[in-house]
Coordinates of C-alpha atoms and ligand atoms in Angstrom, one line a residue:
X164 CA -50.3 2.9 -4.3
X165 CA -51.6 0.6 -7.1
X166 CA -50.3 -2.2 -6.5
X167 CA -49.4 -2.1 -11.0
X168 CA -46.8 1.4 -9.7
X169 CA -45.2 -0.9 -7.0
X170 CA -45.0 -4.1 -10.1
X171 CA -43.6 -1.7 -12.3
X172 CA -40.8 -0.5 -10.1
X173 CA -40.4 -4.2 -8.8
X174 CA -40.3 -4.9 -12.8
X175 CA -36.9 -2.5 -13.1
X176 CA -35.2 -3.6 -10.2
X177 CA -35.9 -6.8 -12.1
X178 CA -33.9 -5.7 -15.1
X179 CA -31.3 -3.7 -13.2
X180 CA -30.5 -6.5 -11.1
X181 CA -29.5 -8.9 -14.4
X182 CA -27.0 -6.6 -15.5
X183 CA -26.3 -7.9 -18.9
X184 CA -28.7 -11.1 -19.1
X185 CA -29.0 -13.9 -17.3
X186 CA -27.1 -16.2 -19.9
X187 CA -23.4 -14.0 -19.4
X188 CA -23.7 -14.6 -15.6
X189 CA -23.9 -17.7 -16.3
X190 CA -21.3 -17.8 -17.9
X191 CA -19.6 -15.8 -14.9
X192 CA -20.1 -18.6 -12.9
X193 CA -19.3 -20.8 -15.2
X194 CA -15.8 -19.0 -15.0
X195 CA -15.3 -19.1 -11.1
X196 CA -15.9 -15.5 -11.8
X197 CA -18.4 -13.5 -8.5
X198 CA -20.6 -10.8 -10.5
X199 CA -20.3 -7.1 -9.7
X200 CA -23.1 -7.3 -7.2
X201 CA -22.0 -10.9 -5.4
X202 CA -18.8 -9.1 -4.8
X203 CA -20.4 -6.2 -3.2
X204 CA -22.6 -8.9 -0.8
X205 CA -19.0 -9.7 0.1
X206 CA -17.6 -6.8 1.2
X207 CA -20.4 -4.6 2.9
X208 CA -21.9 -6.7 6.1
X209 CA -25.3 -8.5 5.3
X210 CA -28.1 -5.9 4.5
X211 CA -26.4 -2.6 4.9
X212 CA -26.1 -1.9 0.9
X213 CA -28.2 1.4 -0.5
X214 CA -27.9 1.4 -3.5
X215 CA -27.6 4.8 -6.2
X216 CA -28.7 5.3 -9.9
X217 CA -30.3 2.3 -10.3
X218 CA -31.8 3.1 -13.6
X219 CA -29.3 5.2 -15.1
X220 CA -29.0 4.5 -18.7
X221 CA -26.4 6.2 -21.6
X222 CA -26.8 9.1 -23.5
X223 CA -24.9 7.5 -26.8
X224 CA -26.6 7.8 -30.4
X225 CA -24.0 5.8 -32.1
X226 CA -23.2 2.2 -33.5
X227 CA -26.8 0.9 -32.8
X228 CA -26.8 1.9 -29.2
X229 CA -28.9 4.3 -28.2
X230 CA -31.6 0.8 -28.4
X231 CA -28.8 -0.7 -26.2
X232 CA -29.7 0.5 -22.8
X233 CA -28.7 -1.3 -19.9
X234 CA -30.0 0.3 -16.7
X235 CA -27.8 1.1 -14.5
X236 CA -24.9 1.7 -17.2
X237 CA -22.7 -1.3 -16.0
X238 CA -21.6 -0.1 -12.9
X239 CA -23.4 -0.7 -9.4
X240 CA -22.8 2.8 -7.1
X241 CA -23.8 2.8 -4.2
X242 CA -23.1 3.0 -0.1
X243 CA -22.8 0.2 2.6
X244 CA -20.3 -0.4 5.6
X245 CA -17.9 -2.2 7.2
X246 CA -17.6 -3.7 10.6
X247 CA -20.6 -1.0 11.0
X248 CA -18.0 1.7 9.1
X249 CA -19.6 3.8 6.6
X250 CA -18.0 3.0 3.1
X251 CA -18.6 4.5 -0.6
X252 CA -18.6 2.1 -3.6
X253 CA -18.8 1.4 -7.0
X254 CA -18.5 -2.3 -8.7
X255 CA -18.1 -2.7 -12.7
X256 CA -19.9 -4.9 -13.9
X257 CA -17.9 -6.9 -16.8
X258 CA -21.4 -8.4 -18.6
X259 CA -22.6 -4.8 -19.2
X260 CA -20.7 -3.8 -22.1
X261 CA -17.2 -5.9 -21.0
X262 CA -17.9 -3.3 -17.9
X263 CA -16.5 -0.1 -20.2
X264 CA -17.4 3.8 -19.4
X265 CA -19.0 5.5 -21.0
X266 CA -20.2 9.1 -19.9
X267 CA -22.9 8.6 -17.5
X268 CA -21.2 5.4 -16.1
X269 CA -18.3 8.3 -15.3
X270 CA -22.0 9.9 -13.5
X271 CA -22.6 7.9 -11.3
X272 CA -18.7 6.9 -10.1
X273 CA -17.9 10.5 -9.3
X274 CA -21.7 10.9 -7.0
X275 CA -20.0 8.6 -4.9
X276 CA -17.1 10.4 -4.6
X277 CA -17.9 13.7 -4.0
X278 CA -19.8 12.0 -1.2
X279 CA -17.2 10.2 0.3
X280 CA -15.7 13.4 0.6
X281 CA -17.7 15.5 1.8
X282 CA -18.9 13.1 4.6
X283 CA -15.6 12.0 5.2
X284 CA -15.6 8.0 4.4
X285 CA -13.5 5.9 2.6
X286 CA -13.9 5.2 -1.2
X287 CA -13.9 1.3 -3.0
X288 CA -13.6 0.7 -6.3
X289 CA -14.2 -3.3 -7.8
X290 CA -12.5 -2.7 -11.2
X291 CA -13.9 -5.4 -14.0
X292 CA -13.5 -2.9 -17.1
X293 CA -12.7 -3.5 -21.0
X294 CA -11.7 1.6 -21.1
X295 CA -12.7 3.3 -22.0
X296 CA -16.3 2.3 -24.0
X297 CA -15.6 2.8 -27.5
X298 CA -18.6 3.7 -28.3
X299 CA -18.0 6.7 -27.0
X300 CA -15.4 8.3 -27.9
X301 CA -14.8 12.1 -26.1
X302 CA -17.2 11.4 -23.3
X303 CA -16.2 8.3 -22.1
X304 CA -12.4 10.5 -21.6
X305 CA -13.7 13.0 -20.5
X306 CA -15.6 11.0 -17.7
X307 CA -12.8 8.9 -17.4
X308 CA -10.5 12.4 -16.9
X309 CA -13.6 13.5 -14.0
X310 CA -12.5 10.4 -12.3
X311 CA -9.0 11.0 -12.1
X312 CA -9.5 14.6 -10.6
X313 CA -11.7 13.3 -8.5
X314 CA -8.9 10.9 -7.6
X315 CA -6.8 13.0 -6.9
X316 CA -8.3 15.8 -5.0
X317 CA -10.0 12.6 -3.0
X318 CA -6.2 11.8 -1.8
X319 CA -5.4 12.5 1.2
X320 CA -8.7 13.2 2.3
X321 CA -10.2 9.9 2.5
X322 CA -8.5 6.1 2.0
X323 CA -9.1 4.6 -1.5
X324 CA -8.9 1.2 -2.1
X325 CA -9.5 -1.0 -5.2
X326 CA -10.2 -4.0 -6.1
X327 CA -9.1 -5.6 -9.5
X328 CA -11.4 -8.6 -10.5
X329 CA -11.1 -8.9 -14.0
X330 CA -9.5 -7.4 -17.3
X331 CA -8.8 -4.1 -16.3
X332 CA -7.2 -1.6 -19.6
X333 CA -6.2 1.7 -20.3
X334 CA -8.1 4.4 -18.6
X335 CA -9.2 1.7 -16.1
X336 CA -5.9 1.7 -15.0
X337 CA -5.5 5.1 -14.0
X338 CA -8.0 5.6 -11.4
X339 CA -6.7 2.4 -9.0
X340 CA -2.8 3.6 -10.0
X341 CA -4.2 7.0 -7.7
X342 CA -6.0 4.8 -5.2
X343 CA -3.8 4.7 -2.3
X344 CA -3.9 1.0 -2.0
X345 CA -4.3 -1.9 -5.3
X346 CA -5.4 -6.2 -4.4
X347 CA -5.3 -8.0 -7.3
X348 CA -6.0 -11.5 -8.6
X349 CA -4.2 -13.9 -8.9
X350 CA -4.5 -15.7 -13.0
X351 CA -7.6 -13.4 -12.7
X352 CA -7.2 -9.7 -13.0
X353 CA -5.4 -8.3 -15.2
X354 CA -4.0 -4.0 -16.0
X355 CA -2.1 -2.5 -19.0
X356 CA -3.1 0.2 -20.4
X357 CA -3.8 -1.5 -24.1
X358 CA -3.7 -4.7 -24.0
X359 CA -1.9 -7.1 -25.6
X360 CA -3.8 -7.0 -30.0
X361 CA -1.4 -3.4 -29.2
X362 CA 1.4 -4.1 -27.7
X363 CA 1.8 -6.7 -30.8
X364 CA 0.8 -3.6 -33.3
X365 CA 3.2 -1.4 -31.5
X366 CA 5.8 -3.5 -30.6
X367 CA 6.0 -6.2 -32.5
X368 CA 5.7 -7.7 -29.3
X369 CA 4.2 -11.4 -28.4
X370 CA 3.2 -11.4 -25.2
X371 CA 0.1 -12.8 -23.8
X372 CA -2.2 -11.1 -20.3
X373 CA -0.6 -12.5 -17.7
X374 CA 2.9 -11.7 -18.2
X375 CA 1.7 -8.3 -19.7
X376 CA 0.0 -7.3 -16.7
X377 CA -1.4 -9.9 -13.7
X378 CA -1.0 -10.0 -10.5
X379 CA 2.4 -12.2 -10.2
X380 CA 4.2 -9.0 -12.3
X381 CA 2.3 -6.1 -10.8
X382 CA 3.3 -7.7 -7.4
X383 CA 6.5 -8.2 -8.1
X384 CA 8.2 -6.4 -10.7
X385 CA 6.5 -3.1 -11.8
X386 CA 4.9 -2.6 -7.8
X387 CA 1.6 -0.7 -9.1
X388 CA 0.0 -3.3 -7.5
X389 CA -0.3 -3.7 -3.2
X390 CA -1.4 -7.3 -3.1
X391 CA -2.3 -11.1 -4.9
X392 CA -5.0 -12.9 -3.3
X393 CA -6.0 -16.3 -4.2
X394 CA -9.3 -15.7 -4.6
X395 CA -11.4 -13.1 -5.2
X396 CA -12.8 -13.6 -1.8
X397 CA -9.6 -14.0 -0.4
X398 CA -9.3 -10.0 -2.3
X399 CA -12.0 -9.0 -1.0
X400 CA -11.3 -9.7 2.8
X401 CA -7.7 -8.2 1.7
X402 CA -9.7 -4.6 1.0
X403 CA -12.1 -5.8 4.6
X404 CA -8.5 -6.0 6.4
X405 CA -6.8 -3.0 4.7
X406 CA -9.7 -1.4 5.6
X407 CA -10.6 -2.3 9.6
X408 CA -6.0 -0.3 10.1
X409 CA -7.9 3.4 8.6
X410 CA -9.6 6.0 10.4
X411 CA -12.5 7.2 8.1
X412 CA -10.5 10.3 7.0
X413 CA -8.0 12.6 7.7
X414 CA -9.2 13.9 10.1
X415 CA -10.4 10.9 12.4
X416 CA -7.5 8.1 14.0
X417 CA -7.4 4.8 13.0
X418 CA -9.8 2.9 14.8
X419 CA -8.9 1.2 17.6
X420 CA -8.7 -3.0 18.1
X421 CA -9.5 -3.6 21.6
X422 CA -6.7 -6.8 22.2
X423 CA -6.1 -9.2 25.4
X424 CA -2.6 -9.7 24.4
X425 CA -0.9 -7.3 27.8
X426 CA 1.7 -4.7 26.9
X427 CA 4.1 -5.6 28.5
X428 CA 4.5 -9.4 27.0
X429 CA 8.1 -9.7 27.9
X430 CA 9.8 -12.0 24.4
X431 CA 12.7 -14.0 25.9
X432 CA 13.6 -15.2 22.3
X433 CA 14.3 -11.2 21.1
X434 CA 17.3 -11.0 23.3
X435 CA 19.0 -13.9 20.7
X436 CA 17.5 -13.1 17.9
X437 CA 19.9 -11.5 16.3
X438 CA 23.2 -13.6 15.3
X439 CA 27.1 -13.3 16.3
X440 CA 28.2 -12.8 13.1
X441 CA 27.0 -9.1 11.7
X442 CA 26.4 -10.5 8.4
X443 CA 24.1 -13.6 9.0
X444 CA 20.5 -13.1 8.1
X445 CA 17.3 -13.4 10.2
X446 CA 13.4 -13.0 9.4
X447 CA 12.7 -9.2 11.0
X448 CA 9.1 -10.7 10.6
X449 CA 9.2 -12.9 13.5
X450 CA 10.7 -9.8 15.6
X451 CA 7.8 -8.1 14.3
X452 CA 5.1 -10.6 15.2
X453 CA 7.0 -11.3 17.9
X454 CA 6.0 -7.1 19.0
X455 CA 2.8 -6.6 18.2
X456 CA -0.8 -7.2 18.8
X457 CA -1.8 -11.3 18.9
X458 CA 1.4 -11.4 16.4
X459 CA -0.7 -9.9 14.2
X460 CA -0.2 -7.7 11.6
X461 CA -0.5 -7.7 7.3
X462 CA 1.9 -7.3 5.5
X463 CA 1.7 -5.2 2.1
X464 CA 4.2 -5.7 -0.4
X465 CA 5.6 -8.9 0.7
X466 CA 7.3 -9.7 -2.9
X467 CA 8.3 -6.5 -4.1
X468 CA 11.5 -5.0 -2.9
X469 CA 11.4 -7.6 -0.2
X470 CA 14.2 -6.3 1.8
X471 CA 12.0 -3.9 3.0
X472 CA 8.9 -4.9 4.7
X473 CA 5.7 -2.8 4.9
X474 CA 2.9 -3.4 6.9
X475 CA 0.3 -2.7 9.2
X476 CA 0.1 -3.7 12.9
X477 CA -1.4 -2.6 16.4
X478 CA -0.1 -2.1 19.3
X479 CA -1.8 -1.5 22.8
X480 CA -4.6 -1.5 20.3
X481 CA -3.4 1.2 17.9
X482 CA -3.3 0.9 14.7
X483 CA 0.4 1.5 13.4
X484 CA 2.2 0.7 10.4
X485 CA 5.8 -0.6 9.8
X486 CA 8.3 0.3 8.2
X487 CA 11.5 -2.8 8.9
X488 CA 14.4 -3.4 6.7
X489 CA 15.0 -6.9 6.2
X490 CA 18.8 -8.9 6.5
X491 CA 16.9 -11.8 4.5
X492 CA 16.8 -10.6 2.0
X493 CA 20.0 -8.3 0.2
X494 CA 21.1 -8.2 3.9
X495 CA 18.2 -5.1 4.0
X496 CA 19.6 -3.2 1.7
X497 CA 17.9 0.3 0.3
X498 CA 17.4 0.0 -3.0
X499 CA 16.0 2.1 -5.9
X500 CA 11.7 -0.7 -5.1
X501 CA 13.0 -1.4 -1.2
X502 CA 12.7 3.2 -1.3
X503 CA 9.6 3.5 -3.2
X504 CA 7.8 1.2 -1.3
X505 CA 9.0 2.9 2.2
X506 CA 8.6 6.2 1.0
X507 CA 4.5 5.7 0.3
X508 CA 3.5 3.7 3.1
X509 CA 5.1 6.2 5.3
X510 CA 3.4 9.2 3.3
X511 CA -0.1 6.9 3.4
X512 CA 0.5 6.8 7.5
X513 CA 0.6 10.7 7.5
X514 CA -2.1 11.5 5.6
X515 CA -4.0 9.0 7.9
X516 CA -2.6 10.4 11.4
X517 CA -1.8 6.2 11.3
X518 CA 1.7 6.7 13.7
X519 CA 5.0 4.7 11.9
X520 CA 7.1 1.9 13.8
X521 CA 10.1 1.4 11.6
X522 CA 13.0 -1.0 13.0
X523 CA 16.3 -1.0 11.3
X524 CA 19.0 -3.0 10.2
X525 CA 20.5 -1.8 7.1
X526 CA 23.3 -1.3 6.0
X527 CA 23.2 1.2 3.7
X528 CA 22.3 2.1 0.4
X529 CA 23.0 -0.4 -2.8
X530 CA 25.9 0.8 -4.6
X531 CA 26.4 -0.2 -8.2
X532 CA 25.8 1.5 -12.1
X533 CA 22.0 -0.3 -12.2
X534 CA 20.9 1.4 -9.0
X535 CA 23.2 5.1 -9.7
X536 CA 20.6 5.0 -13.2
X537 CA 17.9 4.0 -11.8
X538 CA 18.9 6.8 -10.1
X539 CA 18.8 5.6 -5.9
X540 CA 19.7 9.4 -5.1
X541 CA 16.4 9.9 -6.4
X542 CA 14.4 7.6 -5.3
X543 CA 16.3 7.2 -1.2
X544 CA 15.8 11.0 -1.5
X545 CA 11.5 9.8 -1.4
X546 CA 11.7 7.6 1.5
X547 CA 14.2 10.7 3.3
X548 CA 11.3 13.7 2.0
X549 CA 8.4 11.4 3.2
X550 CA 9.7 10.7 6.7
X551 CA 11.3 14.2 7.6
X552 CA 7.8 15.5 6.4
X553 CA 5.9 13.0 8.3
X554 CA 4.3 14.5 11.1
X555 CA 2.5 11.4 12.7
X556 CA 4.5 9.8 15.8
X557 CA 6.9 8.1 15.0
X558 CA 8.8 5.6 17.4
X559 CA 12.0 3.5 15.6
X560 CA 14.7 0.6 17.1
X561 CA 17.2 0.3 15.9
X562 CA 18.3 -3.2 15.6
X563 CA 21.7 -4.1 14.2
X564 CA 23.2 -2.3 11.3
X565 CA 22.7 1.6 11.2
X566 CA 25.1 2.7 8.7
X567 CA 25.9 5.7 6.6
X568 CA 23.1 7.8 4.5
X569 CA 20.5 5.1 5.8
X570 CA 21.8 5.5 9.2
X571 CA 19.5 9.7 8.0
X572 CA 17.0 8.2 6.3
X573 CA 15.7 5.7 8.5
X574 CA 13.2 7.5 10.8
X575 CA 15.9 8.6 12.5
X576 CA 16.3 11.3 14.9
X577 CA 17.7 14.2 13.3
X578 CA 13.9 13.7 10.0
X579 CA 11.7 14.2 13.9
X580 CA 12.0 10.4 15.2
X581 CA 10.0 10.8 17.9
X582 CA 11.6 8.1 20.2
X583 CA 14.9 6.7 19.1
X584 CA 15.9 2.8 21.0
X585 CA 18.5 1.1 19.9
X586 CA 19.3 -2.7 21.3
X587 CA 22.5 -2.9 22.8
X588 CA 23.2 -5.6 19.8
X589 CA 23.3 -2.1 17.2
X590 CA 25.6 -0.1 15.7
X591 CA 24.9 3.2 14.2
X592 CA 28.4 4.1 12.1
X593 CA 29.6 6.4 8.8
X594 CA 30.0 2.1 7.5
X595 CA 31.1 -1.0 8.8
X596 CA 34.1 -1.6 10.2
X597 CA 35.8 -3.1 7.4
X598 CA 34.9 -0.6 4.9
X599 CA 35.8 2.0 7.4
X600 CA 39.0 0.4 8.3
X601 CA 40.0 0.1 4.3
X602 CA 39.7 3.0 3.9
X603 CA 41.4 5.0 6.9
X604 CA 43.9 2.7 7.2
X605 CA 44.9 2.3 3.8
X606 CA 48.1 4.5 3.6
X607 CA 49.2 2.5 6.6
X608 CA 49.4 -0.7 5.2
X609 CA 50.9 -0.1 2.2
X610 CA 53.6 2.0 3.8
X611 CA 54.3 -1.6 6.1
X612 CA 52.9 -4.5 3.3
X613 CA 55.0 -7.1 5.9
X614 CA 52.3 -6.3 8.8
X615 CA 49.6 -5.4 6.2
X616 CA 47.1 -7.9 7.7
X617 CA 47.6 -7.0 11.3
X618 CA 47.5 -3.8 10.1
X619 CA 43.7 -4.1 9.1
X620 CA 42.3 -6.1 11.8
X621 CA 44.2 -4.3 14.3
X622 CA 41.8 -1.4 12.6
X623 CA 38.6 -3.2 12.5
X624 CA 38.6 -4.2 16.0
X625 CA 39.5 -0.6 17.1
X626 CA 36.6 0.8 14.2
X627 CA 34.5 -1.3 15.8
X628 CA 35.0 -1.1 19.0
X629 CA 34.4 2.9 19.2
X630 CA 31.4 2.5 16.7
X631 CA 30.3 -0.5 16.7
X632 CA 27.3 0.1 19.6
X633 CA 24.9 1.7 20.5
X634 CA 26.6 4.0 23.2
X635 CA 28.4 7.0 21.1
X636 CA 24.8 8.4 19.2
X637 CA 23.4 7.6 22.8
X638 CA 25.5 10.1 24.0
X639 CA 24.6 12.5 21.7
X640 CA 20.6 12.3 22.2
X641 CA 20.3 10.5 19.1
X642 CA 19.3 7.3 20.5
X643 CA 16.9 8.3 23.4
X644 CA 17.4 5.0 25.3
X645 CA 19.3 2.1 24.3
X646 CA 17.0 -0.5 25.6
X647 CA 16.3 -4.3 26.5
X648 CA 15.5 -6.5 23.3
X649 CA 12.4 -9.1 25.7
X650 CA 11.2 -5.4 26.8
X651 CA 10.9 -4.4 22.7
X652 CA 6.9 -4.3 23.2
X653 CA 6.1 -2.4 25.6
X654 CA 8.8 -0.2 25.4
X655 CA 7.7 0.9 22.0
X656 CA 3.4 0.7 23.2
X657 CA 4.5 3.1 26.3
X658 CA 6.0 5.1 23.7
X659 CA 2.5 5.4 21.5
X660 CA 0.3 6.0 24.5
X661 CA 3.5 9.4 25.5
X662 CA 2.7 10.3 22.0
X663 CA -1.1 9.8 21.6
X664 CA -0.8 13.8 22.0
X665 CA 1.6 15.0 19.5
X666 CA 1.3 17.8 17.8
X667 CA 3.6 18.5 14.9
X668 CA 3.2 20.6 12.1
X669 CA 4.8 21.7 8.9
X670 CA 5.3 25.2 7.0
X671 CA 3.1 26.7 5.0
X672 CA 3.4 26.3 1.3
X673 CA 1.1 25.0 -1.6
X674 CA 3.0 21.7 -1.5
X675 CA 6.0 20.3 -1.3
X676 CA 8.3 18.5 -4.3
X677 CA 9.2 15.1 -3.5
X678 CA 11.7 14.4 -6.0
X679 CA 9.2 11.8 -8.6
Ligands
LIG1672 C1 -17.1 -0.8 -25.7 C2 -16.4 -3.2 -25.4 C3 -14.7 -2.7 -25.1 C4 -14.2 -1.1 -24.2 C5 -15.0 -4.7 -24.0 N1 -16.1 -4.0 -24.8 N2 -14.1 -3.6 -24.5 N3 -16.6 -2.5 -25.5 N4 -15.7 -0.9 -25.0 N5 -13.3 -0.6 -24.7 C6 -17.5 -5.4 -24.9 C7 -17.2 -6.8 -26.0 O1 -17.1 -6.2 -27.2 C8 -17.5 -7.9 -25.9 O2 -18.8 -7.0 -26.1 C9 -17.8 -7.6 -24.2 O3 -17.2 -6.5 -23.7 C10 -17.1 -8.3 -23.8 O4 -15.3 -8.7 -23.7 P1 -14.8 -9.6 -24.8 O5 -13.6 -9.1 -25.4 O6 -15.2 -10.5 -25.8 O7 -13.6 -10.3 -23.5 P2 -12.5 -10.9 -23.3 O8 -12.2 -12.1 -24.4 O9 -12.8 -11.4 -21.3 O10 -11.4 -9.8 -23.7 C11 -11.7 -8.3 -22.2 C12 -10.2 -7.4 -22.4 C13 -10.7 -7.4 -24.4 C14 -8.7 -7.6 -22.4 C15 -10.8 -6.3 -21.7 O11 -12.6 -6.9 -24.6 C16 -10.1 -5.6 -24.9 O12 -9.1 -5.7 -25.3 N6 -11.0 -4.7 -24.8 C17 -10.7 -3.4 -25.0 C18 -9.8 -3.3 -24.3 C19 -9.0 -1.4 -24.5 O13 -7.9 -1.3 -25.7 N7 -10.3 -0.2 -24.6 C20 -10.1 0.6 -24.1 C21 -8.5 1.4 -24.0 S1 -8.1 3.3 -24.6 P3 -20.2 -8.0 -26.5 O14 -21.1 -8.0 -26.3 O15 -19.6 -9.3 -27.9 O16 -20.5 -8.7 -25.4 C22 -9.2 4.0 -23.1 C23 -8.6 5.5 -22.3 C24 -8.8 6.0 -21.9 O17 -9.2 3.6 -21.8 C25 -7.2 6.4 -21.4 C26 -7.5 7.7 -19.7 C27 -5.6 7.7 -19.8

């Protein structure tokens, strides 16, 4: 080949690699920010990235755009591998027109999303964008809609992960919201439908970007994002870690992780974990750490509804999703946020063949007007729905309280729990003994005010003796076995192994009507 032809290609490539120009790249570096390509380099295995559409340009002729046609049009797309596994990706380049999305920018993203579905591999999007490209108008809105449609069609087919690595406004936030997990970076990434200036104009509210849509807001209050990283590097490492627990697509099993941690490792400390006083809190994460492979798990949404812990971990090399009530926060009750958090996680695991291990210590649903007005009936029903429809292996361990509606919801036998264990400390009943006695013995106590306290005390003792144990449930077969706490890891690993070939299905339907 003639050398000049090769040089044309190399020149074009050099130009494309510069994105919005060296000056803008330098400015980012001065602010400690990475470029779109540097993020890809950190995300995928070294040398594995193959780029598509490097020379694609927009077709806009308004506002002088015909004279400004950056190669690649502000988004880097292609495929690579993470730990040797194929992944499709796109990374928005803020140095090119603020990463704003045009019709052609959207076409590039749609191309990799379509390939991901056809070839059965996850999609990771690294977002850093001012939203719809204002110069384009309707074409950019059409482009967003094309992406949203693909996010929805891809949902449950291949995993979709989003990293937010800069300001993301307008359409740039709805696409991540439709994906499975969203990672943000503290003090550096924002998600909002409209920026502070529009907020001020419409509602007269003064708010800065951090307060409006920073990582803290979305990982503690709104629940929009799942993990907040301290740096871009950590954010990318979270994406890699999340990816490691997931299968390539909904037809495959998640990858196994080899471990030297024996499945029959006993943890004598577990027998002492539950305090004598049933109202005393303890940290359920210690129980999780003591039972999973190598004590390692990745907690998702740790600061949003901390009364319910959700996490990925491995048991005997098998990837699992863990759902656990956390007695250390609000005594582990189920409230609106916890219900929605758990439901979405259970549905993700079910969609991607990841077994669910549930640890139960729940006094019930949180009562009160705030919860009722917030829709606890509708939201609690989401968690119930998610567990009931899930056909993946479901292993449940009730360690202490399991009362009322929360008993039914938390992966009970009645919602097709496959293996339901209980510790000897389990209390499975309609409600706690004190509350039950106050209702059952109220009339008797009223009739005999002098002996009221004694009647109540006796009532509580009787109710506790009858129901504050796992044996009533075990006698019905609702609990398959009452297990010795220190053997919990072995029992879970064994049960998961036994359930490896599980086949279950739901009635044929277009789709159910989960109470959204
Ligand atoms: C075109 C844009 C742009 C956009 C930013 N730029 N957003 N160009 N369309 N949407 C350009 C700027 O003109 C500037 O160009 C460069 O990107 C960097 O932007 P700055 O404002 O200088 O950066 P910064 O101060 O960091 O602020 C970032 C920002 C702000 C918070 C994202 O730019 C902003 O508020 N942009 C508009 C956000 C927005 O309202 N988007 C539309 C949403 S509506 P130069 O040439 O100076 O470097 C939407 C509809 C879809 O998305 C809805 C579907 C549901």
